[in-house]
XYZ file of C-alpha atoms in Angstrom:
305
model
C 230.851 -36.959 136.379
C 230.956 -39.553 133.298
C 227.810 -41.089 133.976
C 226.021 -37.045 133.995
C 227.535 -35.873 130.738
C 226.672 -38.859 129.052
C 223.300 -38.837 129.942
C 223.458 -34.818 128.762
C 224.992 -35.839 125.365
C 222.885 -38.912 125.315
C 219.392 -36.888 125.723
C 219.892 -33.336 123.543
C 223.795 -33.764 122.255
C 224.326 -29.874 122.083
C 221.491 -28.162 123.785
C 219.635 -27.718 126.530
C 217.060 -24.821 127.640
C 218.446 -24.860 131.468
C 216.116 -21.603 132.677
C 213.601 -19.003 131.757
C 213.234 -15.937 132.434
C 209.326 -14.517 131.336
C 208.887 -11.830 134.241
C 208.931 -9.201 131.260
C 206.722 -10.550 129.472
C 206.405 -9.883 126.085
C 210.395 -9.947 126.497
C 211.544 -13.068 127.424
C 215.365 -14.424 128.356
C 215.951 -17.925 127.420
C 218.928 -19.468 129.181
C 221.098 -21.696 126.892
C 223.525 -24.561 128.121
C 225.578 -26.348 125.202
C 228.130 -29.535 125.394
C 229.783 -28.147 121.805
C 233.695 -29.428 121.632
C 236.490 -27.304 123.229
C 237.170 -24.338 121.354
C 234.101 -23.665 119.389
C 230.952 -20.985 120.718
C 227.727 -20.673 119.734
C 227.192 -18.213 116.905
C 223.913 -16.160 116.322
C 223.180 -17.564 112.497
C 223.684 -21.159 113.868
C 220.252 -20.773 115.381
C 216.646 -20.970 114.875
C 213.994 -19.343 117.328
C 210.862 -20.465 116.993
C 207.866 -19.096 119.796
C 204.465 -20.375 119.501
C 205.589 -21.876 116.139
C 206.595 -18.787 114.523
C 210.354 -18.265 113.228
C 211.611 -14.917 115.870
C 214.908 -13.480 113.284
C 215.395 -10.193 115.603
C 217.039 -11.823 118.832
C 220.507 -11.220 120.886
C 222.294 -14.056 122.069
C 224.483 -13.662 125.060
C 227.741 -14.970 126.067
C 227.263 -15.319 129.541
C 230.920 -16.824 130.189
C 232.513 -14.521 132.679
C 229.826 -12.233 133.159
C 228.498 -11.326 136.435
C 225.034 -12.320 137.023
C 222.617 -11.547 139.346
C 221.750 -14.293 140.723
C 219.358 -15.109 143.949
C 220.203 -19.182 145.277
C 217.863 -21.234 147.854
C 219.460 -24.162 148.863
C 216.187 -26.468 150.320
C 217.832 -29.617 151.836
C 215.976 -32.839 152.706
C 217.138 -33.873 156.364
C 214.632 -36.645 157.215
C 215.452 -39.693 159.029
C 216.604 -41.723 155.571
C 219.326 -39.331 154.593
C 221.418 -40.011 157.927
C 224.953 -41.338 157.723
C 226.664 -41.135 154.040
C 223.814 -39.697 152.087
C 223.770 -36.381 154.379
C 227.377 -36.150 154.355
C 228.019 -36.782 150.600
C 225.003 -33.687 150.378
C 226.733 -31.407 152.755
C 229.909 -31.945 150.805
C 228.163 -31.170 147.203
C 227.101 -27.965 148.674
C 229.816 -26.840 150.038
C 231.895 -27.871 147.212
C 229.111 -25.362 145.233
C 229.901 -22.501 147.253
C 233.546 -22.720 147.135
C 232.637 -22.016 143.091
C 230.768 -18.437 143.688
C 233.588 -17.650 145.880
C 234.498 -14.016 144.881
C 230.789 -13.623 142.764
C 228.319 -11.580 144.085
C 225.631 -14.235 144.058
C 223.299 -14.456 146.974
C 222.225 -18.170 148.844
C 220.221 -19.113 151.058
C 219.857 -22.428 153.003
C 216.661 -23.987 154.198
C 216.030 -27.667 155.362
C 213.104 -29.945 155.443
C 211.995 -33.303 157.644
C 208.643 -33.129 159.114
C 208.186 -29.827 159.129
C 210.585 -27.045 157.508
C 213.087 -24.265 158.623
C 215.455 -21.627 157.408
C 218.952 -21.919 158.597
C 220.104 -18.698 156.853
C 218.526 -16.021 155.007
C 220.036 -15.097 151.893
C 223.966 -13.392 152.285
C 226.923 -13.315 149.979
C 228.994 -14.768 152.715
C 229.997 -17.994 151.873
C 231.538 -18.717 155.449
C 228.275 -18.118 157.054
C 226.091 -20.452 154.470
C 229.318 -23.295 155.164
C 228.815 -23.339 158.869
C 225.215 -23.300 158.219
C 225.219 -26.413 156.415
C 228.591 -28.198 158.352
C 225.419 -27.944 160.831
C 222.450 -29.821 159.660
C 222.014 -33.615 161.074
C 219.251 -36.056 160.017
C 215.968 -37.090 161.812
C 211.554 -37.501 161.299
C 209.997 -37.260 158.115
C 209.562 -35.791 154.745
C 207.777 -32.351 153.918
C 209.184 -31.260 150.662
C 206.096 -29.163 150.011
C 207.069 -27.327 153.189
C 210.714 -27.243 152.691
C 209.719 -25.258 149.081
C 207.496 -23.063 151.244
C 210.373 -21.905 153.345
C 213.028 -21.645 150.203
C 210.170 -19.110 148.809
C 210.689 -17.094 151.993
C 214.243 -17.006 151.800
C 213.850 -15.818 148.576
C 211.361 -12.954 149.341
C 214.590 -10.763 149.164
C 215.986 -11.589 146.481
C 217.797 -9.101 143.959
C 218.405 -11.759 141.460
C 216.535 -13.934 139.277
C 215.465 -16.270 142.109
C 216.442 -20.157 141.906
C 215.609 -23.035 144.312
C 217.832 -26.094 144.484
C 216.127 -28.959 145.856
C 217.051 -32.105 147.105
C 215.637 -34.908 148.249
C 215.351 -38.822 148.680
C 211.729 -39.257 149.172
C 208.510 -39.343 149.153
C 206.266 -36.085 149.840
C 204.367 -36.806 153.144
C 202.659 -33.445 152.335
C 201.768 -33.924 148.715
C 198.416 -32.452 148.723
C 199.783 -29.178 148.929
C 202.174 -29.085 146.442
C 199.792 -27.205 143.624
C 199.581 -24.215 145.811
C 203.437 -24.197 146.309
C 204.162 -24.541 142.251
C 201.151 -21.656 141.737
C 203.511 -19.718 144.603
C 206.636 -21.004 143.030
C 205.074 -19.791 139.197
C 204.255 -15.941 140.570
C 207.422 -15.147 142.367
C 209.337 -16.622 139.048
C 211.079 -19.253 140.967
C 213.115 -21.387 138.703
C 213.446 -25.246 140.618
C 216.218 -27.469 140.110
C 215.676 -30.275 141.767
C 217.675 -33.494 142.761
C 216.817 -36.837 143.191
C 218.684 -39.679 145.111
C 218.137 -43.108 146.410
C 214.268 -43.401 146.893
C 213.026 -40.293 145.784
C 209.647 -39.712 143.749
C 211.473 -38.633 140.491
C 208.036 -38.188 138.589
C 206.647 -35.707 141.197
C 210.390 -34.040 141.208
C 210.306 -33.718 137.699
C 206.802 -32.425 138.169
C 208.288 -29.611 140.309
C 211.037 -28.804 137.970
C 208.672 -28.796 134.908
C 206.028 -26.372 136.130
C 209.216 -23.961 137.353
C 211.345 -23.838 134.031
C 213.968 -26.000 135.618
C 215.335 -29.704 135.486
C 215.063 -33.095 137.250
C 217.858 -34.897 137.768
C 218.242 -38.161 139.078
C 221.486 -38.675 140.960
C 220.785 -42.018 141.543
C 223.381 -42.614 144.321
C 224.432 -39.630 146.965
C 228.054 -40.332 145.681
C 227.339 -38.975 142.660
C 226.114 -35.669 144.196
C 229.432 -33.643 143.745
C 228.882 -34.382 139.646
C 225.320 -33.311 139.822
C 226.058 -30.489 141.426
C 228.440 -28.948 139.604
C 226.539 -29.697 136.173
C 223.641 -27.255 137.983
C 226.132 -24.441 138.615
C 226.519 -25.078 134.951
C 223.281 -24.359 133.934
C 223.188 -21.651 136.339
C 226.187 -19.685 135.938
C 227.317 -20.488 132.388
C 226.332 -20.741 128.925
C 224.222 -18.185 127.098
C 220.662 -15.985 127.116
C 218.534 -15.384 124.301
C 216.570 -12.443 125.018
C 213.808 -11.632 122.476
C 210.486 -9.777 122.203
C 207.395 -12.172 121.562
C 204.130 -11.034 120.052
C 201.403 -10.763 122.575
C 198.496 -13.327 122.443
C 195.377 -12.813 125.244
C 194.153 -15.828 123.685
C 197.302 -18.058 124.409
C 197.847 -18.605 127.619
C 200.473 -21.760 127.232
C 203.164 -20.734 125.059
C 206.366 -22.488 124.049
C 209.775 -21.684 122.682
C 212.189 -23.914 121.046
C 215.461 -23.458 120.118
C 217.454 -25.350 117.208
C 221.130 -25.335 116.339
C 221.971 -26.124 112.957
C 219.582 -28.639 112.116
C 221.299 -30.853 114.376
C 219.731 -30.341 117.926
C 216.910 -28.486 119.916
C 215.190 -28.115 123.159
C 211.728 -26.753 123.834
C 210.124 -24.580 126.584
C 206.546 -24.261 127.413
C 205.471 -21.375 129.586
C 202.002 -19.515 130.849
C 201.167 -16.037 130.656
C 198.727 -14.589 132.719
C 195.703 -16.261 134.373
C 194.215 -19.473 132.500
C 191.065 -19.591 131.657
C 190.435 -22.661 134.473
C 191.631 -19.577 137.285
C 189.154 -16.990 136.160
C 185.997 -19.140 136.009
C 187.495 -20.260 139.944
C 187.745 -16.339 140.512
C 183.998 -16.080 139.277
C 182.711 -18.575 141.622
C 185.452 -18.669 144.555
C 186.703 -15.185 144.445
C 190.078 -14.016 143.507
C 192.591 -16.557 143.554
C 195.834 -15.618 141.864
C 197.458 -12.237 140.932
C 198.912 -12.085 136.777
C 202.124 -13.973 136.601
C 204.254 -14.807 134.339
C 206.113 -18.236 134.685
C 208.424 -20.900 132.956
C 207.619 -24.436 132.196
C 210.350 -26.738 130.931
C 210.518 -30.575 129.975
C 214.053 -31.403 130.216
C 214.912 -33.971 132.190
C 217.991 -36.213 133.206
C 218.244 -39.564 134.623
């Protein structure tokens, strides 16, 4: 995993905004992931909150080490024709090796796949054993559809009692890329956090584009060998760290809003999120009909390659 945390150490040293959670809206719960040295925690006065600009003094912060969290996973899995042999084996293995850590949580996953067209291969279930033979299963073959393969993760995720989260993986290029705008709209309303995972010829700037408009990350696992390491620094981000949960003030006028987060002076990491229905969607409503229900969703901008 050297070649991940230096990259992480490299890019924000002590900090990184890994998820948001804005479905309460004007409450929201920002999800913290530090790299400080063994032994030390992150202590309440040791941060600033900014939102929109404006210092926020009346927050909690979290310790989320050891606590149970609920917790909704989609696994979306690219099996096209390029990830045969070594690549699809080194996945299977990363993802397995990520189950075996929720073992005794109470985290729900899900599994769907994607070539040409898109499938689920199990609904969502706290049995580890059954999402293991599930993916011991999957073989490679046809194309790429990861617009499709999101599609399908979103119905997995329809029952989800958790804050939902898709991990995506692929190694290339969208054949079904005109869609994708739809799927991140879908993606934004059901507050879908995307983590999604690059390797060997995958479009990292349309990944990252994914990620971005979810409140997630990008990261570029450049070879499929390096998958295990990837993996495990997402269950980081997922299952560890800490939340920040405070109340912003409500602005109809501001529909992109941001958060940032700074730890003594030293490092920070910034959010940007949208609340409600831009201004672009309701002159569409006017002249197309209704389009999109309110939502509330995350947008991040951290990225790892």
């Amino acid at each position: 995993m050297d070649f991940l945390v230096q990259t992480v150490r490299e890019y924000r040293e002590v900090l990184v905004i890994s998820r948001m959670d804005a479905r309460e809206f004007p409450q929201i719960d920002v999800y913290l992931t530090t790299d400080l040295e063994d032994g030390l925690a992150l202590e309440k006065e040791d941060l600033a909150v900014y939102e929109m600009g404006v210092e926020i003094t009346d927050f909690e912060l979290i310790d989320l080490s050891g606590a149970e969290q609920e917790l909704s996973i989609c696994f979306v899995m690219d099996v096209s024709g390029s990830m045969e042999g070594t690549a699809l084996e080194n996945a299977k293995s990363a993802a397995g090796n990520f189950l075996a850590m929720l073992e005794g949580s109470e985290v729900q996953v899900g599994l769907a796949t994607f070539s040409n067209s898109a499938q689920i291969v199990s609904q969502l279930t706290e049995s580890t054993g059954i999402l293991s033979r599930g993916i011991d299963s999957l073989y490679a073959d046809g194309g790429t559809s990861i617009a499709s393969g999101l599609k399908m993760g979103i119905e997995v995720l329809q029952s989800a009692t958790g804050l939902p989260v898709i991990i995506l993986l692929s190694d290339g290029v969208d054949g079904d890329a005109e869609q994708i705008e739809a799927v991140k709209t879908q993606l934004q309303n059901q507050g879908i956090t995307v983590y999604a995972v690059g390797v060997g010829g995958a479009d990292g700037e349309y990944l990252q584009g994914i990620a971005d408009a979810t409140g997630g990350i990008y990261i570029n696992a450049e070879d499929s060998s390096n998958l295990g390491a990837v993996y495990r620094q997402i269950s980081q981000y997922i299952m560890q760290g800490y939340m920040l949960r405070l109340t912003v003030t409500e602005d109809s006028d501001n529909y992109e809003r941001n958060v940032k987060v700074q730890w003594k002076q030293e490092a920070y990491d910034k959010v940007y999120y949208t609340v409600g229905v831009s201004e672009e969607d309701i002159l569409l409503e006017e002249t197309e009909g209704i389009r999109t229900d309110f939502y509330v969703s995350g947008l991040g901008n951290s990225t790892y390659n």
